[in-house]
Every structure is written in C-alpha cells, then in structure tokens.
Coordinates of C-alpha atoms in Angstrom, one line a residue:
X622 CA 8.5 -30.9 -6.5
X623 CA 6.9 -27.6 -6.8
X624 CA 3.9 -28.2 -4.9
X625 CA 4.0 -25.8 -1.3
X626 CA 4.6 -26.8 2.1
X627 CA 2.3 -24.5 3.0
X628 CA -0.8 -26.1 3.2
X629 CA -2.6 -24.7 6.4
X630 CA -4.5 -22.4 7.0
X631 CA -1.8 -20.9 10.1
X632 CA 1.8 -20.6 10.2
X633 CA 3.8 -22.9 11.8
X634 CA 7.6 -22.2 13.5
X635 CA 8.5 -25.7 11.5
X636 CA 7.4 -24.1 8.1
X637 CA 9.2 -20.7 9.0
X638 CA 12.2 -21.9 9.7
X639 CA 12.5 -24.3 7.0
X640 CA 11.5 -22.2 5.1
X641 CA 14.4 -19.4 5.9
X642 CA 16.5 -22.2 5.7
X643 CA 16.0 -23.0 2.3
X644 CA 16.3 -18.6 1.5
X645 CA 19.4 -18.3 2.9
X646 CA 20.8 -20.9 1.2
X647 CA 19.8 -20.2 -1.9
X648 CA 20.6 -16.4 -1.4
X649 CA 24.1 -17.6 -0.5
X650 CA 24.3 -19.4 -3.9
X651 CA 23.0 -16.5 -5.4
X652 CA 25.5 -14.7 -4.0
X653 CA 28.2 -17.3 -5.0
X654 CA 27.4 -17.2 -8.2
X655 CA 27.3 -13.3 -8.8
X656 CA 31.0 -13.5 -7.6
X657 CA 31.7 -15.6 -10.5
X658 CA 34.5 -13.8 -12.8
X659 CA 33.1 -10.6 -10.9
X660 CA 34.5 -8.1 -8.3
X661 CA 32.0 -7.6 -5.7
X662 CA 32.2 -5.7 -2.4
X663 CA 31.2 -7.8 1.0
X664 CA 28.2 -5.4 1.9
X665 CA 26.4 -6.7 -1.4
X666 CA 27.0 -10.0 -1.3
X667 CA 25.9 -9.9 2.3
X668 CA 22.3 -7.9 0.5
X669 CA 22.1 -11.1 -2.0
X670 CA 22.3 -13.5 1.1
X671 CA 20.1 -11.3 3.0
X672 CA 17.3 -10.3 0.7
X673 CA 15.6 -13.8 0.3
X674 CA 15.1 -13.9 3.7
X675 CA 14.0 -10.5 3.9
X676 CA 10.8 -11.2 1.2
X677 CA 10.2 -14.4 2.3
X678 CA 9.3 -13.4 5.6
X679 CA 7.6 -10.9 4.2
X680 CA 5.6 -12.9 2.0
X681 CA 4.7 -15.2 4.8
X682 CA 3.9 -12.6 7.2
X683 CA 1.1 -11.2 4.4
X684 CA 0.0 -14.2 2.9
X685 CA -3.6 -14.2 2.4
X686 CA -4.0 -10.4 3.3
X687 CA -5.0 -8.3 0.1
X688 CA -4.7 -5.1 1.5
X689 CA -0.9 -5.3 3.1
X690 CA 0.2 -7.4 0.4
X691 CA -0.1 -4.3 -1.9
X692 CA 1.1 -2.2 0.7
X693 CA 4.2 -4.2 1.0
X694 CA 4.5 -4.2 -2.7
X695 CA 4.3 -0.4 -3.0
X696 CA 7.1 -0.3 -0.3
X697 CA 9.2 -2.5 -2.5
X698 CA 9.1 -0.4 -5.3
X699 CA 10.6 2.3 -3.4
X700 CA 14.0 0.8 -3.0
X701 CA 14.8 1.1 -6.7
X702 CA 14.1 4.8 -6.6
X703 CA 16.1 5.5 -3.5
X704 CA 19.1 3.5 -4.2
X705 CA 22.4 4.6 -6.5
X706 CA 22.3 3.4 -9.9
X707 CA 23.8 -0.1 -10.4
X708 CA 25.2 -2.3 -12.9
X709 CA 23.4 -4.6 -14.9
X710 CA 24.2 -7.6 -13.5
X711 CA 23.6 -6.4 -9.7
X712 CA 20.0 -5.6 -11.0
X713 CA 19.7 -8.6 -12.4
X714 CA 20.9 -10.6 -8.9
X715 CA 18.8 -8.2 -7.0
X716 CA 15.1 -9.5 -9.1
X717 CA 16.4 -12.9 -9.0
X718 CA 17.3 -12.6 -4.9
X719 CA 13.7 -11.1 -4.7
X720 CA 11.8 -13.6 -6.8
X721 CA 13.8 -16.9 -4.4
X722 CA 12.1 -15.2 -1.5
X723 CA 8.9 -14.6 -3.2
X724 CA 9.1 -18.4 -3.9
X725 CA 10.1 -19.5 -0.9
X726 CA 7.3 -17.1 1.4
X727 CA 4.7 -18.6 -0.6
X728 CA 6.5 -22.1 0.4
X729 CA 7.6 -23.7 -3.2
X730 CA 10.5 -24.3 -2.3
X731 CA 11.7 -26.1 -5.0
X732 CA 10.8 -23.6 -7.2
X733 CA 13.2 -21.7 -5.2
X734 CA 15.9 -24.1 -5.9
X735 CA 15.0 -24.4 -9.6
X736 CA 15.1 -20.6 -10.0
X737 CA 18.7 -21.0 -7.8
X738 CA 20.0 -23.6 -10.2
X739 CA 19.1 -21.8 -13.9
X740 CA 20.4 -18.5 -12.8
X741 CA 23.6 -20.2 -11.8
X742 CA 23.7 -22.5 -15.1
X743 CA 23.0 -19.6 -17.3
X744 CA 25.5 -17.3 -15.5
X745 CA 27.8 -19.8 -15.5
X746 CA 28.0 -20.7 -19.0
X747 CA 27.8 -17.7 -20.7
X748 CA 30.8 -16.3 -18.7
X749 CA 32.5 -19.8 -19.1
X750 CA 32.4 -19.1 -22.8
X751 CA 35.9 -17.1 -24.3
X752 CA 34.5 -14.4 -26.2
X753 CA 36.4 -11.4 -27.4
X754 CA 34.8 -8.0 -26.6
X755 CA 35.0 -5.1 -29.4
X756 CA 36.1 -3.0 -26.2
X757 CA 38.9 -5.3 -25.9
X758 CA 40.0 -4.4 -29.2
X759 CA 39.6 -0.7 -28.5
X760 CA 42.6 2.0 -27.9
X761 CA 42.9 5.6 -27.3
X762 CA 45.7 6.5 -29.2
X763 CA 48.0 9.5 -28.9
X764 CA 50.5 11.1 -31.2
X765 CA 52.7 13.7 -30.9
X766 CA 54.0 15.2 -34.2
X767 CA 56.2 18.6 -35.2
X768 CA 54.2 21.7 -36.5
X769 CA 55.4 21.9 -39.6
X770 CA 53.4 18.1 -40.2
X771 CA 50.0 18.4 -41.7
X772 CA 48.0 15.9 -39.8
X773 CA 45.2 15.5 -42.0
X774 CA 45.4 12.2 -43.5
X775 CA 49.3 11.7 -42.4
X776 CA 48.6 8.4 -40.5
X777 CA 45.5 7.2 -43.1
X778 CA 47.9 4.4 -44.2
X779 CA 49.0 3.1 -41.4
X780 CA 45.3 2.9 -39.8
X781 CA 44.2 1.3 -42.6
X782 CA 46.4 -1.8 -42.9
X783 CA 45.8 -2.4 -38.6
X784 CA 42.5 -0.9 -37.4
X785 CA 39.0 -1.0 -38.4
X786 CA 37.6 1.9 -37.1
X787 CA 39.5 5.0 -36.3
X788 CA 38.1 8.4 -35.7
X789 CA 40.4 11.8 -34.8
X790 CA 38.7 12.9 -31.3
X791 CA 40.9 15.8 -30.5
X792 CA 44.1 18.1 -31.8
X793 CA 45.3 20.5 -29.4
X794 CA 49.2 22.0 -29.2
X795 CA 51.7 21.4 -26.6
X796 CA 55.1 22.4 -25.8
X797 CA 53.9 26.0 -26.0
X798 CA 53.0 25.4 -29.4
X799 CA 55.8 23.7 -30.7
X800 CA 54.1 20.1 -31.0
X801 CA 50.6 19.0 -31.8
X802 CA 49.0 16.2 -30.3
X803 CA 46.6 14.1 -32.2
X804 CA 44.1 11.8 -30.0
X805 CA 42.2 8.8 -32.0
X806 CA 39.7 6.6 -31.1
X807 CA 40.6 3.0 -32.5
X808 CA 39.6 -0.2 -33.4
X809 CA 42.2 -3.0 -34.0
X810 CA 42.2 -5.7 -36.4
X811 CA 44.1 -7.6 -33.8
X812 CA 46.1 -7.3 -30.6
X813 CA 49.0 -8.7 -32.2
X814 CA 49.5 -5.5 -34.3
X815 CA 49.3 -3.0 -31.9
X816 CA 53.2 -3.1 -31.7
X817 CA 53.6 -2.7 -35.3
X818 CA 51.4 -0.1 -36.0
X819 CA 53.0 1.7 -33.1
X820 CA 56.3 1.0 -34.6
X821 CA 55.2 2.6 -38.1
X822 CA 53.7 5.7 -36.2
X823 CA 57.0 6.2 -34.8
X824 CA 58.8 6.5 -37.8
X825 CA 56.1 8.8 -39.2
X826 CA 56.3 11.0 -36.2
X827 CA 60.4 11.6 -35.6
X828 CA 59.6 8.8 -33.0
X829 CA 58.0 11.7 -30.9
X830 CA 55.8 10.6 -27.8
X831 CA 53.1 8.2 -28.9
X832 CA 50.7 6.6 -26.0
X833 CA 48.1 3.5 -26.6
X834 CA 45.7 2.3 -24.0
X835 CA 42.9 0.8 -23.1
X836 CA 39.7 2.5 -24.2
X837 CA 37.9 3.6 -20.8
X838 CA 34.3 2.9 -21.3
X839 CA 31.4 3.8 -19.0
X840 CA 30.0 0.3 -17.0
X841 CA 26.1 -0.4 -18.3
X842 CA 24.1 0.9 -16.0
X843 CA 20.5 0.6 -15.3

C-alpha cells in the first residue's frame, strides 16, 4: 500500500496522470473537509484543490535532481512570507495540501490517501464533538447609571451570584455629563442567567440603558 509507482528510472504520461488524478482528488477532499462547520471563500478552496497538484508536479518534475530540488524548496518558503496572515486552520490545510502532493510527486500514493483520510477523521471528530467555548460564555456588558451613584463596588453582588470573571474595562460620562457608563468584561456561570442578572442590573440602575453582547475576540492567527 505505500510502496511507489514510480519505479523507473523516466517518467511516464501513465504515472503523471495518475498520479494528478489521485492529487486532485485528494485536494478536493481536503478541501471538503476544511469546509466542515467552517465558512470558506471559493478562491481557497479552489488553492486546497489546486495545490496538490501544484507540488506534485513539482516533485515529479525534480525528482532525482539535488540542486533544483532545493531551489524549488527555497521558492516554497517564500509563499508564507508574501502572503496575508491566516487563520490556523487554513495553515494547517495549506501543510497538509502540500504534504498530499509531496506524497503523491514522489508516487505513494496511498500515503496520499492515508494522509487524506486522518486529516479528515481528526477534523471531523474533534468538531463533531459539543464543546462549550469560555468565549461562548463571554459578554461585554454596559451600564448606564445616574451621577449621583458611586460605581465602585455597586454591581459586586450581582456579579458575584452569575459571573465568574468580571473586570471594569472603561467609565466614561454621557448625556453631557449627566450619566456614566460602566463597560465590563464578563464571564457567565451560564447562559441561562444572563436574563436575570440583567434583570437585577436594571433595578440597580433606575432601569437606565444596559447592553450585553457577544464578546468580540480576535481569530487565532498564525
């Protein structure tokens, strides 16, 4: 099974195409699978299906040559440098799209498809799982309060009987200076109390404005 098909010395049209065949195939499995519980734009699932391809024929077109190999390898190494930062798991998709071709230009193809098939297992599975996120959890919370209110410590209480975390990011006044508002960076104990914790800021507040949302959080980027 992972033995090559290469076993010549030369480079036949029947080993090319089969094996491009077997890269694009696998590249649009890849690509499949990085779609999985993810938004993707076209162009970059068209690179996924693409760059197998790509390094295989690379690969093929150097094998045996010392010299070009590293040449080509150098060249490689450039496109990380020149390219916008991405996410994680777009790098990630990216090494795996490059190591199918490197497999397949070297003609192990069924290390290609072995490679193919853990990447989509693992993938797979660990977004198959329900886990909540702490950053689901997480709210930016905003208060508006008379003032005549002393802030410090006025919502203490309430934060401690539904959050476990909570940190006061910001106080500036509004209404030219009538009102303060109080932001906070929070942590709930559980979804199902954000509505009564909002409830209990109301009443301490005079049921002035008070906003809750998601906490925005910068994507992981590499």
């Amino acid at each position: 099974m992972l033995e090559t098909i290469l076993t010549g010395t030369g480079l036949t049209m029947q080993d090319m195409a089969l094996c491009t065949l077997c890269s694009a195939a696998m590249g649009l499995c890849l690509a499949a699978v990085h779609s999985y519980k993810n938004s993707s734009s076209r162009n970059f699932l068209m690179t996924l299906i693409l760059l197998p391809v790509i390094v295989q024929v690379v690969i093929m077109m150097v094998n045996g040559n010392l010299g070009t190999g590293v040449a080509v390898m150098g060249a490689f190494s450039l496109v990380r440098f020149r390219s916008m930062p991405g996410s994680a798991r777009e790098i990630t998709s990216v090494f795996a799209a490059m190591a199918i071709g490197l497999a397949a230009g070297m003609g192990y193809l069924g290390a290609a498809v072995f490679l193919t098939a853990s990447v989509a297992a693992i993938t797979m599975l660990f977004y198959s799982f329900p886990v909540r996120e702490e950053r689901m959890l997480r709210r930016d919370l905003r208060i508006t309060i008379p003032e005549n209110l002393n802030y410090s410590g006025l919502f203490d209480d309430i934060f401690a009987q539904h959050t476990r975390e909570v940190s006061l990011l910001r106080v500036k006044t509004v209404n030219m200076g009538s009102l303060y508002e109080l932001e906070y960076d929070i942590l709930l104990k559980s979804p199902e109390e954000e509505k009564e914790m909002l409830d209990a800021v109301r009443c301490r507040n005079g049921n002035l404005t008070v906003s809750c949302g998601w906490k925005a959080e910068r994507e992981d980027l590499l």
